[in-house]
XYZ file of N, CA and C in Angstrom:
720
model
N -15.007 18.010 35.480
C -15.815 18.571 35.622
C -15.298 20.367 36.112
N -15.480 21.357 35.297
C -14.865 22.514 35.561
C -15.327 23.249 36.710
N -14.854 23.725 37.330
C -15.043 25.068 38.622
C -16.193 25.980 38.157
N -17.005 25.798 39.102
C -17.891 26.896 38.731
C -19.419 26.257 37.895
N -18.914 24.825 37.565
C -20.125 24.304 36.826
C -21.398 23.779 37.780
N -22.449 24.153 37.015
C -23.822 23.665 37.698
C -24.682 22.811 37.063
N -25.596 22.288 38.191
C -26.011 20.841 37.696
C -27.184 21.508 36.679
N -27.833 20.317 36.066
C -29.377 20.256 35.204
C -30.523 20.579 35.981
N -31.338 21.728 35.585
C -32.690 21.904 36.481
C -33.987 21.172 35.879
N -34.030 20.123 36.761
C -35.599 19.452 36.354
C -36.702 20.103 36.254
N -37.109 20.758 37.178
C -38.382 20.904 37.974
C -38.389 22.360 38.445
N -39.684 23.380 38.800
C -39.479 24.038 39.569
C -39.439 24.011 41.146
N -38.063 24.571 41.758
C -38.239 24.104 42.922
C -39.028 25.395 44.030
N -39.682 24.621 45.643
C -40.031 25.308 46.591
C -39.351 26.681 46.751
N -39.677 27.552 46.954
C -38.740 29.055 47.287
C -37.452 29.109 47.772
N -37.364 28.281 48.988
C -36.525 28.154 50.182
C -35.343 26.920 49.483
N -35.616 26.120 48.669
C -34.520 25.414 47.859
C -34.257 25.505 46.667
N -34.453 27.100 46.212
C -34.035 27.390 44.767
C -32.574 27.829 44.836
N -32.160 28.453 45.972
C -30.709 28.874 45.807
C -30.118 27.359 46.191
N -30.319 26.150 46.721
C -29.563 25.098 46.669
C -29.739 24.743 45.273
N -30.854 24.619 44.678
C -30.670 24.265 43.500
C -29.803 24.889 42.411
N -28.958 25.615 42.900
C -28.295 26.409 41.516
C -27.005 26.127 42.393
N -26.471 25.315 43.226
C -25.865 25.168 43.482
C -24.203 25.101 42.753
N -23.322 25.364 42.755
C -22.052 24.744 41.800
C -21.018 24.220 42.622
N -20.524 23.397 41.531
C -19.340 22.470 42.740
C -18.274 23.243 43.424
N -17.703 24.770 42.732
C -16.981 25.507 43.926
C -17.840 26.093 45.262
N -18.920 25.383 45.320
C -19.498 25.257 46.512
C -18.540 24.964 47.655
N -18.011 23.617 47.538
C -17.552 23.337 48.731
C -16.249 22.239 47.952
N -14.979 22.774 48.457
C -13.825 21.831 48.046
C -14.401 20.574 47.668
N -14.874 19.587 48.394
C -15.210 18.355 48.296
C -15.880 17.953 47.256
N -16.531 19.002 46.525
C -17.591 18.931 44.879
C -16.835 19.209 44.194
N -15.315 19.221 44.036
C -14.666 19.626 42.851
C -14.146 18.490 42.617
N -13.741 17.549 43.205
C -13.475 16.012 42.630
C -13.610 15.255 41.416
N -12.514 15.016 40.244
C -13.117 14.700 39.179
C -11.951 13.300 39.147
N -12.394 12.359 38.373
C -11.522 11.466 38.307
C -10.407 11.480 36.940
N -9.340 10.538 37.562
C -8.088 11.587 36.471
C -8.157 10.604 35.229
N -7.259 11.398 34.506
C -7.892 10.709 33.046
C -7.588 9.422 33.007
N -6.691 8.877 33.616
C -6.389 7.350 33.265
C -7.266 6.556 34.021
N -8.203 6.890 34.809
C -9.276 5.931 35.614
C -10.635 6.202 34.576
N -11.460 4.979 34.720
C -12.806 5.046 34.003
C -13.838 4.671 35.415
N -14.074 5.313 35.749
C -15.028 5.202 36.905
C -16.477 4.484 37.010
N -16.846 4.061 37.861
C -18.039 3.330 38.039
C -18.837 4.765 38.148
N -20.661 4.481 37.835
C -21.484 5.575 37.622
C -22.501 5.100 39.268
N -22.534 6.215 39.431
C -23.855 5.781 41.000
C -24.461 7.159 41.131
N -25.013 7.075 41.993
C -26.373 8.398 42.300
C -26.775 8.068 43.252
N -26.745 9.553 44.530
C -27.729 9.495 45.604
C -28.835 10.692 45.755
N -29.468 10.141 46.685
C -30.768 11.172 46.464
C -30.716 12.216 47.847
N -30.852 13.484 47.706
C -30.805 14.503 48.611
C -31.690 14.708 48.665
N -32.768 14.180 49.200
C -34.315 14.355 49.526
C -34.889 15.216 50.586
N -35.576 16.549 50.173
C -35.927 17.075 51.901
C -37.716 17.330 51.363
N -37.621 17.788 52.237
C -39.408 17.418 52.839
C -39.629 18.859 53.339
N -40.993 19.392 53.671
C -41.087 20.380 54.291
C -42.055 21.613 53.910
N -42.490 22.347 54.251
C -43.908 23.223 53.877
C -43.220 23.932 52.044
N -44.415 24.237 51.084
C -43.714 24.616 49.942
C -43.474 26.279 50.341
N -44.251 26.585 51.038
C -43.608 28.261 51.282
C -42.779 28.473 52.091
N -41.822 29.416 51.756
C -40.460 30.078 52.401
C -41.123 30.546 53.505
N -40.622 30.332 54.481
C -40.370 31.181 55.912
C -40.179 32.589 55.586
N -41.257 33.760 55.846
C -40.319 35.461 55.350
C -39.492 35.992 56.855
N -39.088 35.289 57.770
C -38.594 35.996 58.598
C -37.453 34.831 59.165
N -36.991 33.739 58.570
C -35.869 32.982 58.901
C -34.849 33.300 57.535
N -33.265 33.114 57.679
C -32.240 33.226 56.816
C -32.901 32.576 55.910
N -32.844 32.798 54.242
C -33.255 31.647 53.001
C -34.255 31.107 53.381
N -35.255 31.416 54.238
C -36.649 31.268 53.860
C -36.758 30.119 54.654
N -35.868 29.414 55.071
C -36.292 27.837 55.806
C -37.123 27.568 56.258
N -38.044 26.954 56.294
C -39.353 26.860 57.168
C -38.674 25.856 58.295
N -39.956 26.178 59.379
C -40.095 24.888 60.305
C -40.781 23.545 59.426
N -39.934 22.871 60.072
C -40.190 20.984 59.729
C -39.423 20.714 58.474
N -38.454 21.478 57.805
C -37.660 21.354 56.670
C -36.795 20.092 56.989
N -36.560 18.960 56.362
C -35.425 17.955 56.489
C -34.948 17.108 55.244
N -34.138 16.271 55.720
C -33.564 15.809 54.949
C -33.075 14.245 55.076
N -33.341 13.669 53.891
C -33.806 12.011 54.649
C -32.127 11.581 54.299
N -31.707 10.811 55.357
C -30.648 10.319 55.479
C -30.243 8.815 55.874
N -29.090 7.967 55.553
C -29.308 6.593 56.381
C -27.996 6.356 56.806
N -27.812 5.192 57.983
C -26.799 4.991 58.709
C -26.529 3.617 58.343
N -25.271 3.121 57.874
C -25.008 1.932 57.549
C -24.910 1.329 58.750
N -25.443 -0.366 58.945
C -25.362 -0.804 59.819
C -23.618 -1.118 60.478
N -23.740 -1.942 61.862
C -22.130 -1.331 62.267
C -21.399 -2.740 61.995
N -22.197 -4.014 61.452
C -21.629 -4.604 61.120
C -20.759 -5.021 59.641
N -21.755 -4.035 58.980
C -20.758 -4.076 57.652
C -19.374 -3.954 57.733
N -18.608 -4.715 56.343
C -16.980 -4.434 56.163
C -16.596 -3.544 56.128
N -17.440 -2.650 55.085
C -17.133 -1.422 54.526
C -18.067 -0.286 54.671
N -17.315 1.063 55.087
C -18.198 2.062 55.673
C -19.071 1.652 56.941
N -18.678 0.995 57.501
C -19.738 0.691 58.768
C -20.109 1.896 59.740
N -20.984 1.854 60.114
C -21.724 3.294 60.992
C -21.663 4.679 60.064
N -21.556 4.666 58.829
C -21.718 5.474 58.123
C -22.804 6.672 57.580
N -22.934 7.536 57.729
C -24.398 8.358 57.259
C -23.925 9.067 56.167
N -24.974 8.203 55.291
C -25.087 9.090 54.459
C -26.342 9.374 53.267
N -26.411 9.620 52.374
C -27.893 9.915 50.946
C -28.094 8.625 51.343
N -29.090 8.132 50.707
C -29.644 6.967 50.081
C -29.181 6.982 48.893
N -28.888 5.851 48.258
C -28.016 5.629 46.861
C -27.159 4.909 46.888
N -26.676 4.556 45.510
C -25.987 3.353 45.233
C -25.295 3.637 43.840
N -25.026 2.252 43.635
C -24.401 1.793 41.891
C -25.687 1.746 41.109
N -25.290 2.101 39.738
C -26.384 2.328 38.702
C -26.271 0.921 38.242
N -27.505 0.899 38.004
C -27.862 -0.643 37.215
C -27.978 -0.607 36.092
N -27.575 -1.755 34.893
C -27.525 -1.455 33.635
C -29.323 -1.221 33.162
N -30.160 -1.832 34.187
C -31.366 -1.422 33.638
C -31.395 0.102 34.222
N -31.016 0.726 34.794
C -31.860 2.200 35.211
C -31.655 2.962 34.118
N -32.497 3.660 33.807
C -32.455 5.112 32.747
C -32.134 6.056 33.284
N -30.596 6.121 33.558
C -30.184 7.443 33.921
C -29.779 7.522 35.658
N -29.222 8.587 36.356
C -28.916 8.772 37.752
C -30.392 8.849 38.828
N -31.268 9.565 37.990
C -32.248 9.510 38.488
C -33.289 8.271 39.085
N -33.737 7.398 38.163
C -33.812 6.261 38.188
C -32.674 5.230 39.544
N -31.385 5.373 39.162
C -30.583 4.802 40.275
C -30.914 4.966 41.527
N -31.100 6.412 41.859
C -31.172 7.341 43.005
C -32.664 6.718 43.559
N -33.719 6.982 42.641
C -35.054 6.263 43.618
C -35.145 4.756 43.983
N -34.266 3.827 42.975
C -34.454 2.737 43.236
C -33.455 2.325 44.195
N -32.275 2.966 44.334
C -31.915 2.355 46.079
C -32.132 3.062 46.880
N -33.167 4.399 46.570
C -33.679 5.072 47.651
C -34.724 4.107 48.184
N -35.580 3.580 47.276
C -37.150 2.599 47.803
C -36.122 1.696 48.357
N -34.909 0.553 47.708
C -34.522 -0.193 48.375
C -33.768 -0.017 49.910
N -33.553 1.033 50.172
C -33.108 1.333 51.363
C -33.570 1.718 52.327
N -34.525 2.374 52.027
C -35.946 3.629 53.063
C -37.069 2.692 52.668
N -37.807 2.301 51.904
C -39.118 1.688 51.553
C -39.857 3.002 51.475
N -39.080 4.118 50.625
C -39.997 5.010 50.370
C -40.926 4.534 49.146
N -42.009 5.610 48.653
C -42.632 5.752 47.467
C -41.570 6.727 46.531
N -41.103 6.163 45.632
C -40.818 6.680 44.725
C -41.925 8.134 44.008
N -42.989 7.187 43.734
C -43.896 8.160 43.027
C -44.531 9.651 43.618
N -44.328 9.864 44.741
C -44.335 11.035 45.365
C -42.779 12.138 45.829
N -41.570 11.280 44.982
C -40.729 12.437 45.196
C -40.714 13.336 43.710
N -39.810 14.625 43.984
C -39.993 15.562 42.977
C -38.693 15.901 42.406
N -38.207 15.221 41.895
C -36.606 15.686 41.426
C -36.522 17.161 40.857
N -35.706 17.728 41.397
C -35.289 19.001 41.121
C -34.527 19.368 40.041
N -32.661 18.628 40.350
C -31.743 18.902 39.540
C -30.701 18.026 39.660
N -30.327 17.343 38.835
C -29.056 16.625 38.893
C -27.797 17.635 39.232
N -26.950 17.231 40.152
C -25.840 18.436 40.499
C -24.622 17.439 39.546
N -23.708 18.358 39.548
C -22.455 17.876 39.007
C -21.786 16.737 38.960
N -21.343 15.334 38.395
C -20.965 14.188 39.339
C -19.817 14.524 40.146
N -19.516 13.990 40.956
C -18.293 13.869 41.873
C -17.696 12.648 42.243
N -16.278 12.620 42.191
C -15.839 11.566 41.923
C -15.495 10.880 43.198
N -15.398 10.113 43.792
C -14.992 9.478 45.156
C -13.601 8.414 45.302
N -12.377 9.191 45.370
C -11.304 8.038 45.323
C -11.234 6.769 45.621
N -11.617 6.488 47.242
C -11.753 5.410 47.531
C -12.611 4.386 47.247
N -13.470 4.725 46.533
C -14.676 3.527 45.554
C -14.642 3.628 44.578
N -13.753 4.608 43.837
C -13.799 4.734 42.273
C -15.186 5.029 41.597
N -16.242 5.506 42.454
C -17.515 6.215 42.011
C -17.569 7.173 41.207
N -17.931 7.833 40.024
C -18.567 9.123 39.907
C -20.016 9.046 40.102
N -20.293 9.819 41.456
C -21.345 9.923 42.141
C -22.291 11.335 40.975
N -23.599 11.101 40.763
C -24.637 11.828 40.432
C -25.634 12.179 41.430
N -25.440 13.554 42.313
C -26.141 13.893 43.315
C -27.418 14.260 42.622
N -28.754 13.641 43.193
C -30.155 14.149 42.964
C -30.862 15.000 43.666
N -30.852 16.614 43.399
C -31.257 17.040 44.669
C -33.222 16.967 44.657
N -34.146 16.767 45.144
C -35.366 16.566 45.405
C -36.028 17.005 46.320
N -37.386 16.866 46.351
C -38.090 17.444 46.928
C -39.599 16.784 47.322
N -39.930 16.419 48.437
C -40.492 15.238 48.443
C -41.955 16.468 49.216
N -42.859 16.657 48.992
C -44.044 17.413 49.030
C -45.276 16.836 49.981
N -45.460 15.080 49.917
C -46.135 14.320 51.123
C -45.508 13.294 51.152
N -44.197 13.802 52.075
C -43.715 12.204 52.725
C -44.204 10.950 52.820
N -43.574 9.743 52.037
C -44.214 8.475 52.646
C -43.748 8.048 53.491
N -44.320 6.982 54.240
C -43.321 6.281 55.494
C -41.864 5.698 55.249
N -40.759 5.850 56.059
C -39.234 5.080 55.642
C -39.320 4.307 56.765
N -38.386 3.078 56.508
C -38.082 2.583 57.856
C -36.498 1.893 57.378
N -35.619 1.004 57.844
C -34.649 0.221 57.905
C -35.000 -0.993 57.100
N -35.014 -1.408 55.895
C -35.681 -2.477 54.945
C -34.805 -3.653 55.305
N -33.402 -3.577 55.402
C -32.537 -4.799 55.355
C -31.733 -4.070 56.664
N -32.092 -4.497 57.547
C -30.828 -4.140 58.960
C -29.821 -4.725 58.989
N -28.929 -5.361 57.778
C -27.864 -6.134 57.498
C -26.737 -5.228 56.878
N -27.882 -4.149 56.074
C -27.228 -2.757 55.880
C -27.177 -1.504 56.271
N -28.230 -1.336 57.296
C -28.587 -0.033 57.462
C -28.832 0.130 59.565
N -28.802 0.572 59.704
C -28.732 0.282 61.440
C -30.112 1.647 61.061
N -30.202 2.410 60.147
C -30.945 3.922 60.818
C -31.441 4.513 59.499
N -32.799 4.453 59.514
C -33.081 5.570 58.888
C -33.931 7.000 59.135
N -33.474 8.063 58.912
C -33.799 9.325 59.665
C -34.169 10.318 59.047
N -35.102 11.313 58.997
C -35.400 12.483 58.388
C -34.919 13.335 59.809
N -33.630 14.058 59.004
C -33.066 14.884 60.072
C -33.557 16.236 59.888
N -33.466 16.993 60.948
C -34.230 18.131 60.728
C -33.483 19.489 60.255
N -33.108 20.124 59.083
C -32.391 20.873 58.302
C -32.490 22.455 60.010
N -32.681 22.247 60.376
C -32.357 24.009 61.047
C -31.664 23.079 62.883
N -31.524 21.706 62.554
C -30.487 20.809 63.516
C -28.843 21.119 62.682
N -28.863 20.468 61.430
C -27.736 20.719 60.949
C -27.250 22.442 60.660
N -27.830 22.911 60.947
C -26.964 24.679 60.830
C -26.892 25.125 62.504
N -27.393 24.505 63.435
C -26.758 25.131 64.663
C -25.201 25.192 64.624
N -25.046 26.172 65.132
C -23.199 26.318 65.177
C -22.538 24.933 66.192
N -23.496 24.452 66.859
C -22.529 23.525 67.873
C -22.397 22.199 67.166
N -23.272 21.930 65.967
C -23.273 20.387 65.685
C -22.494 20.710 64.518
N -21.525 21.496 64.405
C -20.380 21.730 62.993
C -18.922 21.867 63.932
N -18.206 20.934 62.783
C -16.845 21.391 63.297
C -16.111 21.082 61.714
N -14.583 20.509 62.195
C -13.846 19.964 60.893
C -12.908 18.460 61.709
N -13.185 17.867 61.131
C -12.021 16.710 61.602
C -11.056 16.727 60.350
N -9.498 16.185 61.012
C -8.282 16.394 60.208
C -7.945 14.732 60.718
N -7.100 14.396 59.818
C -6.167 13.255 59.907
C -5.011 13.648 59.940
N -4.638 13.296 61.015
C -3.006 14.002 61.665
C -1.784 13.213 60.575
N -2.013 12.128 60.381
C -0.690 11.750 59.062
C -0.913 12.257 57.871
N -2.041 12.178 57.497
C -2.191 12.716 55.943
C -2.437 14.056 55.705
N -3.251 14.658 56.663
C -3.804 15.951 56.726
C -4.766 16.274 55.910
N -5.625 15.076 55.426
C -7.175 14.975 55.447
C -8.018 15.955 56.075
N -8.803 16.895 55.306
C -9.891 17.246 56.477
C -11.292 17.166 55.848
N -11.864 16.979 56.910
C -13.633 16.963 56.414
C -14.575 17.563 56.804
N -15.523 18.082 56.401
C -16.358 18.782 57.325
C -17.068 17.739 58.110
N -17.902 18.382 59.908
C -18.426 17.638 59.625
C -19.837 17.795 60.562
N -20.713 17.008 61.104
C -22.142 17.463 61.313
C -22.130 16.447 62.414
N -22.762 17.181 63.852
C -23.217 15.980 64.637
C -24.722 16.276 64.720
N -25.516 15.602 65.028
C -27.247 15.520 64.771
C -27.532 13.994 65.541
N -28.396 14.158 66.531
C -29.378 12.766 67.451
C -28.505 12.206 67.316
N -27.107 11.861 67.866
C -26.053 10.848 67.942
C -25.424 10.247 66.801
N -25.701 10.705 65.393
C -25.482 10.410 64.300
C -24.261 11.359 63.889
N -22.856 10.745 63.616
C -21.101 11.903 63.095
C -21.861 11.743 61.391
N -21.746 12.963 60.631
C -22.400 13.091 59.321
C -20.366 13.640 59.093
N -19.787 13.010 57.983
C -18.552 13.202 57.605
C -18.186 12.901 56.128
N -17.209 13.226 55.492
C -17.126 12.332 54.145
C -17.799 13.498 53.126
N -18.213 12.593 52.150
C -18.762 13.055 51.096
C -19.869 13.582 51.529
N -20.593 12.992 51.788
C -21.886 13.437 52.334
C -22.320 15.183 53.209
N -21.107 15.232 54.464
C -20.782 16.391 54.982
C -20.196 16.977 54.108
N -19.805 16.989 52.859
C -18.846 17.733 51.890
C -20.313 18.376 51.114
N -21.426 17.276 50.852
C -22.532 18.078 49.967
C -23.412 19.146 50.999
N -23.545 18.393 52.393
C -24.286 19.236 53.575
C -23.574 20.633 53.091
N -22.329 20.731 53.752
C -21.584 22.120 53.566
C -21.825 23.073 52.408
N -21.765 22.348 51.475
C -21.717 23.170 50.259
C -23.065 23.795 50.002
N -24.300 23.034 50.038
C -25.146 23.089 50.439
C -25.689 24.432 51.215
N -25.155 24.487 52.454
C -25.473 25.181 52.937
C -24.798 26.677 53.340
N -23.566 26.762 52.088
C -22.718 27.963 51.866
C -23.621 28.856 50.996
N -24.541 28.210 50.004
C -25.004 29.037 49.228
C -26.433 29.174 49.298
N -27.075 28.522 50.277
C -28.409 28.611 50.663
C -29.113 29.589 51.802
N -27.935 30.099 51.913
C -28.711 31.396 52.984
C -29.045 30.891 54.114
N -29.009 29.491 54.739
C -29.562 29.257 55.694
C -28.287 29.208 56.865
N -27.394 28.860 56.411
C -26.261 28.874 56.933
C -25.774 29.833 58.472
N -25.608 29.536 59.866
C -25.301 30.526 61.054
C -23.692 30.648 60.955
N -23.264 31.497 61.661
C -21.774 31.320 62.027
C -21.628 30.467 62.826
N -20.343 29.494 62.410
C -19.606 28.364 63.605
C -18.479 28.758 63.769
N -17.596 27.967 64.401
C -16.297 27.693 64.996
C -15.537 26.954 64.004
N -15.050 27.516 62.845
C -14.264 27.048 62.053
C -12.955 26.564 62.308
N -12.623 26.986 63.794
C -11.223 25.998 64.293
C -11.454 25.230 65.087
N -12.634 24.969 65.312
C -13.071 23.711 66.095
C -12.737 22.393 64.913
N -11.586 21.841 64.972
C -10.768 20.932 64.532
C -10.413 19.847 65.782
N -11.092 18.850 65.168
C -10.705 17.451 65.676
C -10.080 16.110 64.910
N -9.243 15.468 65.914
C -8.729 14.207 65.152
C -9.725 13.543 64.543
N -9.598 12.829 63.563
C -10.285 12.143 62.267
C -10.288 10.874 63.220
N -9.116 10.505 63.373
C -9.241 8.727 63.555
C -10.055 8.652 65.422
N -9.544 9.432 66.116
C -9.982 9.117 67.123
C -11.707 9.685 67.397
N -12.135 10.794 66.414
C -13.546 10.961 66.622
C -14.597 9.798 65.461
N -13.640 9.323 64.779
C -14.674 8.096 63.899
C -14.369 7.175 65.019
N -13.733 6.434 65.586
C -13.828 5.473 66.175
C -14.473 5.352 67.535
N -14.780 6.977 68.374
C -15.867 7.025 69.146
C -17.559 6.640 68.488
N -17.374 6.823 67.263
C -19.033 6.418 66.819
C -18.990 5.510 65.987
N -17.760 4.596 65.853
C -17.897 2.787 65.643
C -17.577 3.071 63.765
N -16.650 3.970 63.590
C -16.073 4.278 62.274
C -14.803 3.958 62.212
N -14.694 4.397 60.794
C -12.919 4.255 60.452
C -12.916 4.723 59.201
N -11.339 5.438 58.958
C -11.497 6.518 57.803
C -11.442 5.611 56.515
N -11.409 4.633 56.569
C -11.297 3.758 54.945
C -12.467 4.244 54.413
N -12.570 4.375 53.310
C -13.812 4.853 52.774
C -14.263 5.665 52.781
N -13.845 6.814 53.274
C -14.168 8.343 53.062
C -15.116 8.562 51.814
């Protein structure tokens, strides 16, 4: 993956999502990870699904309309790996999947019950390598003109399915940085409705906000201990 590379445009986005669809991998350091030459990664895809009015708001930064939201899931606290972690719907590719869009929609339907017929794929963002899991993940950015009902399909895998208002994510008091004291690893982080978003998902959100025009100034010096903060929310560093 080369610095500055962008995704493959699939359809015409609403005006307020246009800049996000042009996001390149250098929007945030978390998006610039590629697999080492001696590693053969497994393929996966996630669905970055936005809902909201088609028309942009002419008086808000980046045109972000009231009611804009993004679909997220929270893994069950009983899972052996990634317990309590907030993520975009998605997962590993199956042999039957005809590319990352099919993977993302299938996984999202299995996790949240959404009707994939109502989802409008907009762009395939460049693949991002996730070292702990060994996956090359393709983010599929999509728009939901008429959202279908969503719910926790399997409580053993997910504790929550939420349509998170984008206006909450951009509030400065909901953003900070997590740092692991021993390894020096840092991650952007968001708090919304009792959910802590960090790692890969937070990196995608942070990159999106950087290019969208929606971002508000926030205290980038607010750095919190990673292990302590994750423990407060029933999570752990493994599987970042």
